[in-house]
XYZ file of C-alpha atoms in Angstrom:
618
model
C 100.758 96.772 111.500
C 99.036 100.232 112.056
C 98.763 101.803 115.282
C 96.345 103.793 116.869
C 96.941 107.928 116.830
C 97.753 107.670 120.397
C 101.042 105.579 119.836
C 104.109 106.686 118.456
C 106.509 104.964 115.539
C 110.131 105.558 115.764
C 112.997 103.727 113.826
C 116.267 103.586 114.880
C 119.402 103.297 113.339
C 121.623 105.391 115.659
C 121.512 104.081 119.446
C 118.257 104.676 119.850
C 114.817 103.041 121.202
C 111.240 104.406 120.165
C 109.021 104.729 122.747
C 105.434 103.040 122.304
C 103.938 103.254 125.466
C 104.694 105.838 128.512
C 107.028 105.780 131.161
C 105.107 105.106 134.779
C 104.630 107.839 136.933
C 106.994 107.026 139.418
C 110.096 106.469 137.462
C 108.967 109.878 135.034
C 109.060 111.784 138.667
C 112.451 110.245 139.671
C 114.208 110.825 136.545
C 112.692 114.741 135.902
C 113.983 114.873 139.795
C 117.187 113.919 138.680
C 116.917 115.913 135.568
C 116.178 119.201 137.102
C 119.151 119.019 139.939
C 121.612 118.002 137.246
C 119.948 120.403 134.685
C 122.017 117.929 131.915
C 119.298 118.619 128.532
C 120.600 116.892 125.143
C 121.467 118.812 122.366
C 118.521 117.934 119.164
C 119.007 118.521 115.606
C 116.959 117.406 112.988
C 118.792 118.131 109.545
C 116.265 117.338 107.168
C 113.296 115.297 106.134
C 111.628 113.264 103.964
C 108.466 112.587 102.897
C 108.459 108.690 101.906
C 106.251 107.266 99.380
C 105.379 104.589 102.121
C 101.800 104.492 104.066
C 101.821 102.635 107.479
C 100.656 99.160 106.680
C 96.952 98.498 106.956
C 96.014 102.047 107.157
C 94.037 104.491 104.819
C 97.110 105.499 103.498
C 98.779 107.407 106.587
C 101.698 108.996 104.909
C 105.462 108.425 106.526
C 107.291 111.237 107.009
C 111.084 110.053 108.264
C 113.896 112.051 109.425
C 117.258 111.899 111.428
C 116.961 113.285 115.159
C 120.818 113.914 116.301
C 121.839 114.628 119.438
C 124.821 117.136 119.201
C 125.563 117.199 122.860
C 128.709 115.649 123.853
C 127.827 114.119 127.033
C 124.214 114.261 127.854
C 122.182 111.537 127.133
C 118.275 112.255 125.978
C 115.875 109.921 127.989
C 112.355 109.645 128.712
C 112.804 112.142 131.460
C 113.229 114.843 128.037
C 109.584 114.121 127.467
C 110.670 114.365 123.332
C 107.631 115.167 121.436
C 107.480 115.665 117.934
C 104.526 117.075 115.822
C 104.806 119.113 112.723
C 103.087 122.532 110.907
C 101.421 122.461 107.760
C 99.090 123.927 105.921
C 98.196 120.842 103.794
C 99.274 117.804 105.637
C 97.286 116.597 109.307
C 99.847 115.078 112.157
C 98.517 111.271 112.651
C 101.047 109.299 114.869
C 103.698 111.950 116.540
C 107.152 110.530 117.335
C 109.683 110.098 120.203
C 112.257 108.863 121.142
C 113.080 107.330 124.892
C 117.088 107.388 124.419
C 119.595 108.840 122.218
C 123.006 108.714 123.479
C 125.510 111.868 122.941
C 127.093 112.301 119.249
C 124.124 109.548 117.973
C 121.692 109.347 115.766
C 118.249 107.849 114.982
C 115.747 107.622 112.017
C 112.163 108.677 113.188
C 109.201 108.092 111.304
C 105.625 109.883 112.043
C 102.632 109.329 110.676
C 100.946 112.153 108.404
C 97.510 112.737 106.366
C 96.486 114.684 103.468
C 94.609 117.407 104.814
C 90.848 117.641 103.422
C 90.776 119.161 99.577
C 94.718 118.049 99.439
C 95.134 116.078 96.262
C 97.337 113.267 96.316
C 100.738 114.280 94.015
C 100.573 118.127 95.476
C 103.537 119.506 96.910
C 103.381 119.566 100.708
C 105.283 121.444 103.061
C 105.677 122.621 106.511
C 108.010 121.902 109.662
C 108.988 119.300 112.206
C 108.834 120.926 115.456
C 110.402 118.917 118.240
C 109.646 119.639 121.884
C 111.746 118.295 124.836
C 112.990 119.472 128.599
C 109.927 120.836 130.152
C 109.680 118.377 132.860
C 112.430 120.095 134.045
C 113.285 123.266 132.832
C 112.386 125.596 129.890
C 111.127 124.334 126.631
C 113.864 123.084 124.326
C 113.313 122.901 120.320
C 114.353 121.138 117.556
C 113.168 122.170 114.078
C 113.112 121.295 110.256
C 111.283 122.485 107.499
C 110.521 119.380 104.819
C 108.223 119.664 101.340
C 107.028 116.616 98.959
C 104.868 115.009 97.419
C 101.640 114.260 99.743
C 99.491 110.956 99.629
C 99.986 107.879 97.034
C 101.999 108.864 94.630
C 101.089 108.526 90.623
C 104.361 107.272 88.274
C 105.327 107.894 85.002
C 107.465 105.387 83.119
C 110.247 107.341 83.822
C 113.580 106.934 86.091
C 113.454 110.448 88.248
C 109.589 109.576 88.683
C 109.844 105.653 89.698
C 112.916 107.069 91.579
C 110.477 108.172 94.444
C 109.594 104.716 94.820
C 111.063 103.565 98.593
C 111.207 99.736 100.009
C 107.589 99.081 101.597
C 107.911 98.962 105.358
C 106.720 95.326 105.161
C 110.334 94.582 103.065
C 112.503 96.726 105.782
C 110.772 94.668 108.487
C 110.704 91.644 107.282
C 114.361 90.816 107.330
C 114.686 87.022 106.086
C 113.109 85.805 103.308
C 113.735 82.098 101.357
C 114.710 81.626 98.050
C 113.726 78.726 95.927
C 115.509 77.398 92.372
C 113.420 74.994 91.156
C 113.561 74.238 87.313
C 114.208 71.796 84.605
C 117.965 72.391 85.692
C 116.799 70.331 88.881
C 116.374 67.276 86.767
C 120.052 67.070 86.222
C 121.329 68.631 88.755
C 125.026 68.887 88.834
C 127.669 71.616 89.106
C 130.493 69.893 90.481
C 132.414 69.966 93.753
C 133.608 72.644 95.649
C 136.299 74.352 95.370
C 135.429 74.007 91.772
C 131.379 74.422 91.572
C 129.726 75.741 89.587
C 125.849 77.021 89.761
C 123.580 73.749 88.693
C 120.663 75.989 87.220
C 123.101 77.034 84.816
C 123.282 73.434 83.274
C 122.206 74.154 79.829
C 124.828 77.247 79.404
C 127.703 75.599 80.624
C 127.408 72.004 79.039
C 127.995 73.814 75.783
C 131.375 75.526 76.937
C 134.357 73.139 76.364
C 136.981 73.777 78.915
C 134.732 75.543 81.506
C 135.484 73.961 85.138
C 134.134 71.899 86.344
C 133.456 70.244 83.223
C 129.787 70.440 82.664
C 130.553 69.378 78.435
C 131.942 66.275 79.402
C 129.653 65.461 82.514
C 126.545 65.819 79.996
C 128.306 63.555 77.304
C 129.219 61.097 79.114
C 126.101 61.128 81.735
C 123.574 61.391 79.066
C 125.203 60.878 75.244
C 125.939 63.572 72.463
C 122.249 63.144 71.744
C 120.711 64.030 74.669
C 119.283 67.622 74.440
C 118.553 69.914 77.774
C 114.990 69.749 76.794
C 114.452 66.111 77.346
C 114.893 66.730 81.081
C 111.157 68.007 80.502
C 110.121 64.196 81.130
C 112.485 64.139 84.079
C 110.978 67.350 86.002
C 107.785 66.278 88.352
C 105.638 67.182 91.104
C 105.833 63.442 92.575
C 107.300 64.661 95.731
C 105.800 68.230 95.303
C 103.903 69.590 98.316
C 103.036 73.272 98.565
C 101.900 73.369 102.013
C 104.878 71.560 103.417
C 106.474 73.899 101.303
C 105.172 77.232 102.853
C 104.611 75.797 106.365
C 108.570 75.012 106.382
C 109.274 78.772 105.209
C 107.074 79.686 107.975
C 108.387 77.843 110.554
C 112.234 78.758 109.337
C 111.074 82.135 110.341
C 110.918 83.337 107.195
C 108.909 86.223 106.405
C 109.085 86.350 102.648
C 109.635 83.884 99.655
C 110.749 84.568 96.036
C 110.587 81.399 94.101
C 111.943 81.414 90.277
C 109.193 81.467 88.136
C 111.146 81.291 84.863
C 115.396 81.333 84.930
C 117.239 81.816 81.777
C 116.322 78.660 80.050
C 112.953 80.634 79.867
C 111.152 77.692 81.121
C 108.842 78.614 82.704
C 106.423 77.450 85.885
C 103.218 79.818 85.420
C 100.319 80.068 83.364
C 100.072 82.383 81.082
C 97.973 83.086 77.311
C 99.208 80.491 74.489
C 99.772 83.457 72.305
C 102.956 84.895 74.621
C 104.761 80.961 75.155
C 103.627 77.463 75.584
C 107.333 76.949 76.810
C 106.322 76.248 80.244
C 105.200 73.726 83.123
C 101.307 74.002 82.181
C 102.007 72.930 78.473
C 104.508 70.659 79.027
C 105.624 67.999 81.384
C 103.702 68.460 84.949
C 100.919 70.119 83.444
C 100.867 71.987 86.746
C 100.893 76.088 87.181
C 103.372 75.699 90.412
C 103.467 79.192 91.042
C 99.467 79.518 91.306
C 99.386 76.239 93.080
C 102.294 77.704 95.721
C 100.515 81.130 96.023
C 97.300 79.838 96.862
C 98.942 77.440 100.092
C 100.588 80.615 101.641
C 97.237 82.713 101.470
C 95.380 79.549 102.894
C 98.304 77.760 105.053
C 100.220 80.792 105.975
C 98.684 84.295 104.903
C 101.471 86.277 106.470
C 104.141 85.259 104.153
C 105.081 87.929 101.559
C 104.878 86.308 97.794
C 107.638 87.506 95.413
C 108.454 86.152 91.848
C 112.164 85.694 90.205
C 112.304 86.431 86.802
C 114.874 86.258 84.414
C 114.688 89.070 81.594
C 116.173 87.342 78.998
C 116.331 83.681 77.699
C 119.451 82.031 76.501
C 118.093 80.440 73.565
C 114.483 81.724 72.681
C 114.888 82.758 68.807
C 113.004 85.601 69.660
C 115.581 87.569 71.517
C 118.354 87.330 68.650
C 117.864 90.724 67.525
C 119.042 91.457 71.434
C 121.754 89.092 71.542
C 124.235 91.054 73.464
C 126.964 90.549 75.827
C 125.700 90.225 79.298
C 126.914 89.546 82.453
C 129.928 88.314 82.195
C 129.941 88.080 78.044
C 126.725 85.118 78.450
C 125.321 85.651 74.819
C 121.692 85.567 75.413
C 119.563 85.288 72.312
C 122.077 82.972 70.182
C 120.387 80.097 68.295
C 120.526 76.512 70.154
C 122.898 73.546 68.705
C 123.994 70.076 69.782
C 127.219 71.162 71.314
C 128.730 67.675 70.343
C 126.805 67.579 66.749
C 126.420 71.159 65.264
C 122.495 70.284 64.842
C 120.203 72.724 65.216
C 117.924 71.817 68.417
C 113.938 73.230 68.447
C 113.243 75.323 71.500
C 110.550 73.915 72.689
C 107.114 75.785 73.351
C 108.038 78.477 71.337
C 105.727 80.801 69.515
C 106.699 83.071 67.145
C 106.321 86.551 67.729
C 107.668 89.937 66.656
C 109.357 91.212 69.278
C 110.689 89.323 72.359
C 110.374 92.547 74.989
C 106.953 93.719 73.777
C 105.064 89.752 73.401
C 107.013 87.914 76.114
C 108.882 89.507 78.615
C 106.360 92.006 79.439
C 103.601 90.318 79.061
C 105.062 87.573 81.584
C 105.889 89.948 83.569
C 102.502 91.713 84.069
C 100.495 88.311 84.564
C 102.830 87.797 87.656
C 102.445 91.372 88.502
C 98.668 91.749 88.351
C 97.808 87.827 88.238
C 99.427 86.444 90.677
C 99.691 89.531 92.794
C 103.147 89.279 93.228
C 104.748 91.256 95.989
C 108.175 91.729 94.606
C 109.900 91.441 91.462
C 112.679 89.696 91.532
C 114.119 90.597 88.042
C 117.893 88.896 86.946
C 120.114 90.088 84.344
C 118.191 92.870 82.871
C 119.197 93.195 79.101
C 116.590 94.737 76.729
C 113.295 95.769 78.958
C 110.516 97.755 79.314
C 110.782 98.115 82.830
C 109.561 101.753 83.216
C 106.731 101.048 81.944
C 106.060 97.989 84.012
C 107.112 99.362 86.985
C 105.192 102.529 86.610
C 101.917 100.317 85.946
C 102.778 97.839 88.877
C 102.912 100.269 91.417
C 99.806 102.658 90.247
C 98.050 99.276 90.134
C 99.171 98.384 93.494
C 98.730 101.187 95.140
C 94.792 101.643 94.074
C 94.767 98.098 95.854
C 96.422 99.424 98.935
C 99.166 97.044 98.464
C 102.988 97.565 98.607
C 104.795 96.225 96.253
C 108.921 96.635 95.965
C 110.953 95.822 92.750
C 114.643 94.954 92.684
C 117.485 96.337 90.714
C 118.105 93.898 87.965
C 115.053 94.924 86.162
C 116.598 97.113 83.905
C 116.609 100.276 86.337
C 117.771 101.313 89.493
C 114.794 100.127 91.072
C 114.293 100.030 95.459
C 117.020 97.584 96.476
C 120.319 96.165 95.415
C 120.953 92.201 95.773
C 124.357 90.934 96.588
C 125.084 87.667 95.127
C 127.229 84.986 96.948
C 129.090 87.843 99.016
C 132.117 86.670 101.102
C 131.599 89.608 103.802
C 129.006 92.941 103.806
C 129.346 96.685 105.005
C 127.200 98.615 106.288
C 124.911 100.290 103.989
C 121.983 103.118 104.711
C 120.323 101.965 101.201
C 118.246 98.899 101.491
C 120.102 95.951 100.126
C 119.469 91.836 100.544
C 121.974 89.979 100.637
C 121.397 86.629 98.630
C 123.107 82.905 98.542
C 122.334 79.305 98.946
C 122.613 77.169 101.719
C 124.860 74.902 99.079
C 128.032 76.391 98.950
C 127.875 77.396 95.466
C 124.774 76.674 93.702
C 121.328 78.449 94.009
C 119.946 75.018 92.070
C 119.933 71.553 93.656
C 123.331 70.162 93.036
C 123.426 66.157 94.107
C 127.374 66.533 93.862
C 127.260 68.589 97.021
C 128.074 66.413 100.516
C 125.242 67.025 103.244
C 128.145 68.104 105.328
C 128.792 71.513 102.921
C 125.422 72.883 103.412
C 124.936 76.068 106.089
C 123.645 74.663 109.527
C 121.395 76.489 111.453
C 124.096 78.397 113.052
C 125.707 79.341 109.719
C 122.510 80.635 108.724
C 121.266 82.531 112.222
C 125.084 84.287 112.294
C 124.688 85.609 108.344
C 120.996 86.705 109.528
C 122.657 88.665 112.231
C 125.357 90.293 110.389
C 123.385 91.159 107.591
C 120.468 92.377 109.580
C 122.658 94.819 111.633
C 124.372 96.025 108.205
C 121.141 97.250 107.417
C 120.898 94.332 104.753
C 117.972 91.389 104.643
C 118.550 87.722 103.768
C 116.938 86.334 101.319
C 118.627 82.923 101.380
C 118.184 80.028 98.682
C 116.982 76.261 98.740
C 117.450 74.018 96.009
C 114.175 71.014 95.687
C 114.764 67.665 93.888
C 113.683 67.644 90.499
C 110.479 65.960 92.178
C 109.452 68.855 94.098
C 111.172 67.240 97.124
C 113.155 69.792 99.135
C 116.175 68.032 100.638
C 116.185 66.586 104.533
C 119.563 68.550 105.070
C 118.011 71.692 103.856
C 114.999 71.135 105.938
C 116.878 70.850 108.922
C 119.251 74.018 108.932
C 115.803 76.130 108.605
C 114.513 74.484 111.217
C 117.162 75.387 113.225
C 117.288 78.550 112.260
C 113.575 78.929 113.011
C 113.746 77.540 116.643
C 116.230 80.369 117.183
C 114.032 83.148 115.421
C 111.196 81.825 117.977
C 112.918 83.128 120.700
C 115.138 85.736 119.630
C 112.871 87.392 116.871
C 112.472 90.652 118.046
C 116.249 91.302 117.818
C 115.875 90.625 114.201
C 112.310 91.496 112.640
C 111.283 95.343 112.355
C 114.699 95.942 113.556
C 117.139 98.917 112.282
C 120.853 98.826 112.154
C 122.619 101.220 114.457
C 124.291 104.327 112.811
C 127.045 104.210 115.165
C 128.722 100.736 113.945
C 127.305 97.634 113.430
C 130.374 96.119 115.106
C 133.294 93.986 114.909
C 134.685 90.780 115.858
C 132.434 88.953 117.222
C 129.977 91.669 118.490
C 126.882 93.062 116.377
C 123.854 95.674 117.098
C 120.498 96.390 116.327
C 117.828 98.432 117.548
C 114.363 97.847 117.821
C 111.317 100.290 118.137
C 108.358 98.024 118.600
C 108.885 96.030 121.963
C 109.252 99.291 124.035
C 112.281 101.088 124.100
C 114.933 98.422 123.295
C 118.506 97.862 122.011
C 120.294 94.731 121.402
C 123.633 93.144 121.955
C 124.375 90.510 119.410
C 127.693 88.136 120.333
C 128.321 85.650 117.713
C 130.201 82.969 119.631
C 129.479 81.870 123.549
C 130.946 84.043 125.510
C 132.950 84.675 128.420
C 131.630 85.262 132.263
C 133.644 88.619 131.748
C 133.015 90.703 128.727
C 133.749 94.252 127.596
C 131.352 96.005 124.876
C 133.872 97.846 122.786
C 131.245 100.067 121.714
C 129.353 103.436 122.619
C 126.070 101.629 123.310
C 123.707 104.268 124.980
C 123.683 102.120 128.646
C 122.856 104.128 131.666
C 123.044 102.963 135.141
C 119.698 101.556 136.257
C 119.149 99.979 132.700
C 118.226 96.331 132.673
C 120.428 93.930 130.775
C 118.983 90.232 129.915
C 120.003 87.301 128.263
C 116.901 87.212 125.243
C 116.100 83.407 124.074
C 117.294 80.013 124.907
C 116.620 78.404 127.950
C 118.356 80.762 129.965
C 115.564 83.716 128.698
C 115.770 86.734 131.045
C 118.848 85.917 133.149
C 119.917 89.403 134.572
C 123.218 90.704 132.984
C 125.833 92.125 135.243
C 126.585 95.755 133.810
C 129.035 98.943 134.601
C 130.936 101.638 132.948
C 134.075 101.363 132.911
C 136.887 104.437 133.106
C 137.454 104.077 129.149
C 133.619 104.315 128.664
C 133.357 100.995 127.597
C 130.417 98.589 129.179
C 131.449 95.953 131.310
C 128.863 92.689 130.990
C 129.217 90.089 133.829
C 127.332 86.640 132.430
C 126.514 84.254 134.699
C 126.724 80.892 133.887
C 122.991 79.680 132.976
C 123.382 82.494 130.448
C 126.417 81.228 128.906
C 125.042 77.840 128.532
C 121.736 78.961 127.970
C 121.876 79.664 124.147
C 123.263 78.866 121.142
C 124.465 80.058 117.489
C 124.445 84.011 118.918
C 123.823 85.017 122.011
C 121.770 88.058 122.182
C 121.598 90.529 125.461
C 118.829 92.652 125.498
C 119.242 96.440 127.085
C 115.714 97.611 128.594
C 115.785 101.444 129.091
C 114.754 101.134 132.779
C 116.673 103.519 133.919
C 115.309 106.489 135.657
C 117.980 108.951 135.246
């Protein structure tokens, strides 16, 4: 979204609301009133800045500049009676969207973004300088400032295939708003789909791998032999693997209606089969040549820009392949000692087995990998690359490409850590519990227990629910983290009823409570504990939110600093008791006091979210 010079764009992470429209005239007067008599002013800092490689989406590429404001005052509160303005100096960049901020409670903090130009003769890559000047308290007494000198490269940046260079490259704002995303595993390791039970699953998609390990548990070896026979080879589940059940647009209108914002389907996992089109001369190992004779991924991308144009595209891809002959010379011990590149045999009869769709080539990095990897790139326009395992790459010089490519497109693109290089964000896999983190990070899992791939083993009654998944959404969000979270189709293109349904759920909740979640930041402070989260939200006016992860009580105490003020409005957000007024008061500790009445209690479900208007004219 881009917004007009006359707005303002402030994101919070420290207890903190941006303010996008003005404060009425009335309540301005009453609080500078109150201001002036008390003469309590907040205490800015700003202790340094950066300036981003990100552009405000959908604009001519309007620089962000983003920075901490802290307020070092140990018991005044800045609110919109402060009148915080902040601009900046520079010879070579022009001030497009100013910030603010309409409260900041004492000993907080809060990431501000503005928006900033390239002045006229400026080329893009220069060094840019100048200061952050920060005006507040005139309403009510003498001008108070807050300053910080920043420098940077100004305008879309230009990268060289190398780490320090690609290192400028920051998370698109569409990736830090987005929040949830869905993940799909949908391969030839869908035809036999099996991992075993919990406690002792295993991931299905790794199928192939583990039915030649004797002794692994469960006991994929035996499973396959006695399932299929000793002659059986993974590659006959070609014949198996089908779009008889396949729908794209359910596909992508389920996503959308989940409430996700994003999807990252696997276009080729480490079996290297793979479910794109691509020149015969790279592979013919994939779902074009053989089998469906259908390019899912072009078929998938071209329902979400018809059915659902919103949705973000990304594209899994798995760096190496377990078995392409190709990738010998790099057979290394990776992740977990998995010998990538090793020739395939019969596990039960020694015999050499043909990997089908193979064409030789000389190197596997130079003729396959990055090849693939730049048809999804530039091809398929993918938003983010979703690399796994990393291994031998080239990924400085894809990345470096991608991104110069992108950005001539006006396109953000983002590109995860597994590629071979640090890349924008870090992916938890399967994580029992998260921390807060100021990096971007998404958290990733299935809604099986333990299998990204469809495992038929699993009981309908081990999959998340819609509650599971809206109370990982809400601690992960207020960690700072997204959720990118997995589905597993039939090896028809089906995608499970029981999967269906926990989305759904999730989705109806999203409806309601979504702007507690989407272009959301996590609060500095804490993100909570127990059974109490926070985030903060700068786009439907001045905002914070009070997540409780179980119903609660008529009588409950926020542990936390949250930056309430008498004459702030506390309501329930979502269900069908939306906007039920929330009893409020400090209490002698400093804690906040929240009296729920009952139509709020059982007016929601999953979390309960309270939303804190900054109403207050204080």
């Amino acid at each position: 979204m881009y917004w007009s010079s006359s707005s303002v764009l402030a994101i919070l992470a420290g207890g903190a609301a941006a303010s996008l429209s003005t404060f009425s005239e009335a309540a301005g007067s009453a609080a500078v009133g109150r201001r002036s008599a008390r003469g309590y002013a907040p205490d800015l800092q700003i202790p340094g800045a950066s300036l981003s490689s990100k552009w405000l989406e959908g604009s001519d590429y309007v620089q962000i500049l983003e920075f901490y404001v802290i307020n070092n005052s140990k018991q005044n509160y800045l609110t919109l009676a402060d009148g915080l303005n902040i601009t900046i100096e520079s010879d070579s960049l022009d001030l497009v969207q100013p910030g603010t901020l309409a409260r900041l409670a004492p000993g907080q903090k809060a990431i501000v973004q503005i928006g900033v130009k390239n002045k006229a003769g400026v080329a893009n890559g220069s060094q840019c300088g100048g200061n952050i000047v920060a005006t507040y308290g005139e309403g009510y007494g003498p001008t108070l400032y807050a300053n910080s000198s920043f420098s940077g490269p100004c305008g879309p940046a230009t990268y060289t295939a190398d780490t320090n260079s690609l290192g400028y490259h920051w998370t698109p704002q569409w990736w830090d708003d987005a929040k949830f995303g869905i993940f799909i595993h949908w391969g030839l390791y869908s035809a036999p789909a099996w991992g075993g039970v919990s406690p002792n699953e295993a991931y299905a998609e790794w199928y192939w791998y583990r039915s030649h390990q004797q002794g692994y548990n469960p006991d994929f070896y035996n499973y396959h032999k006695e399932t299929y026979g000793e002659d059986f080879n993974y590659d006959q589940f070609i014949s198996n693997f089908t779009d008889a059940g396949w729908d794209p647009q359910q596909w992508v209108d389920l996503f959308a209606n989940a409430g996700a914002k994003y999807f990252v389907p696997v276009t080729k996992h480490h079996d290297g089969f793979a479910l794109f089109d691509m020149p015969s001369t790279v592979s013919k190992r994939n779902s074009v040549a053989w089998g469906p004779g259908r390019d899912f991924i072009g078929d998938l991308f071209a329902a979400a820009s018809k059915y659902q144009p919103h949705l973000k595209k990304g594209t899994y891809f798995s760096m190496p392949e377990w078995y392409n002959p190709a990738y010998a010379k790099y057979a290394a011990c990776l992740g977990g000692c998995n010998d990538f590149g090793l020739p395939d045999t019969n596990p039960y009869t020694g015999e050499s087995v043909e990997y089908t769709g193979y064409v030789p080539v000389d190197d596997f990095v130079l003729d396959i990998q990055l090849p693939q990897m730049n048809i999804l790139a530039n091809v398929y326009e993918s938003d983010y690359m979703w690399c796994d395992i990393g291994g031998a790459n080239n990924a400085t010089i894809f990345a470096s490409d991608w991104f110069n490519n992108a950005t001539k497109q006006n396109r953000q693109v983002a590109i995860n850590s597994r590629c071979g290089y640090a890349g924008d964000m870090t992916n938890p896999e399967y994580a029992s519990s998260f921390t807060t983190d100021a990096g971007s990070w998404e958290a990733n899992r299935g809604m099986d227990p333990f299998s990204f791939g469809y495992n038929y083993a699993t009981p309908d009654s081990a999959y998340m629910t819609g509650a599971d998944v809206v109370n990982n959404l809400v601690d992960i969000v207020s960690k700072n983290g997204n959720f990118l979270l997995d589905i597993g189709p039939t090896h028809n293109g089906s995608i499970p009823q029981i999967m269906q349904t926990g989305l759904l759920a999730a989705g109806k909740w999203l409806s309601t409570h979504g702007e507690s979640i989407y272009q959301t930041r996590f609060w500095a402070t804490t993100s909570g504990e127990n059974n109490f989260r926070y985030t903060t939200n700068p786009q439907y006016s001045p905002a914070f939110y009070i997540h409780y992860l179980t119903k609660p009580p008529s009588y409950l105490v926020v542990p936390d600093p949250i930056p309430w003020l008498p004459g702030d409005t506390i309501t329930l957000l979502g269900g069908s008791g939306a906007g039920t007024v929330i009893g409020a008061e400090r209490l002698s500790n400093g804690s906040v006091a929240l009296t729920i009445p009952d139509q709020a209690i059982n007016g929601d479900e999953y979390v309960w979210t309270f939303k804190l208007d900054f109403t207050s004219t204080w």
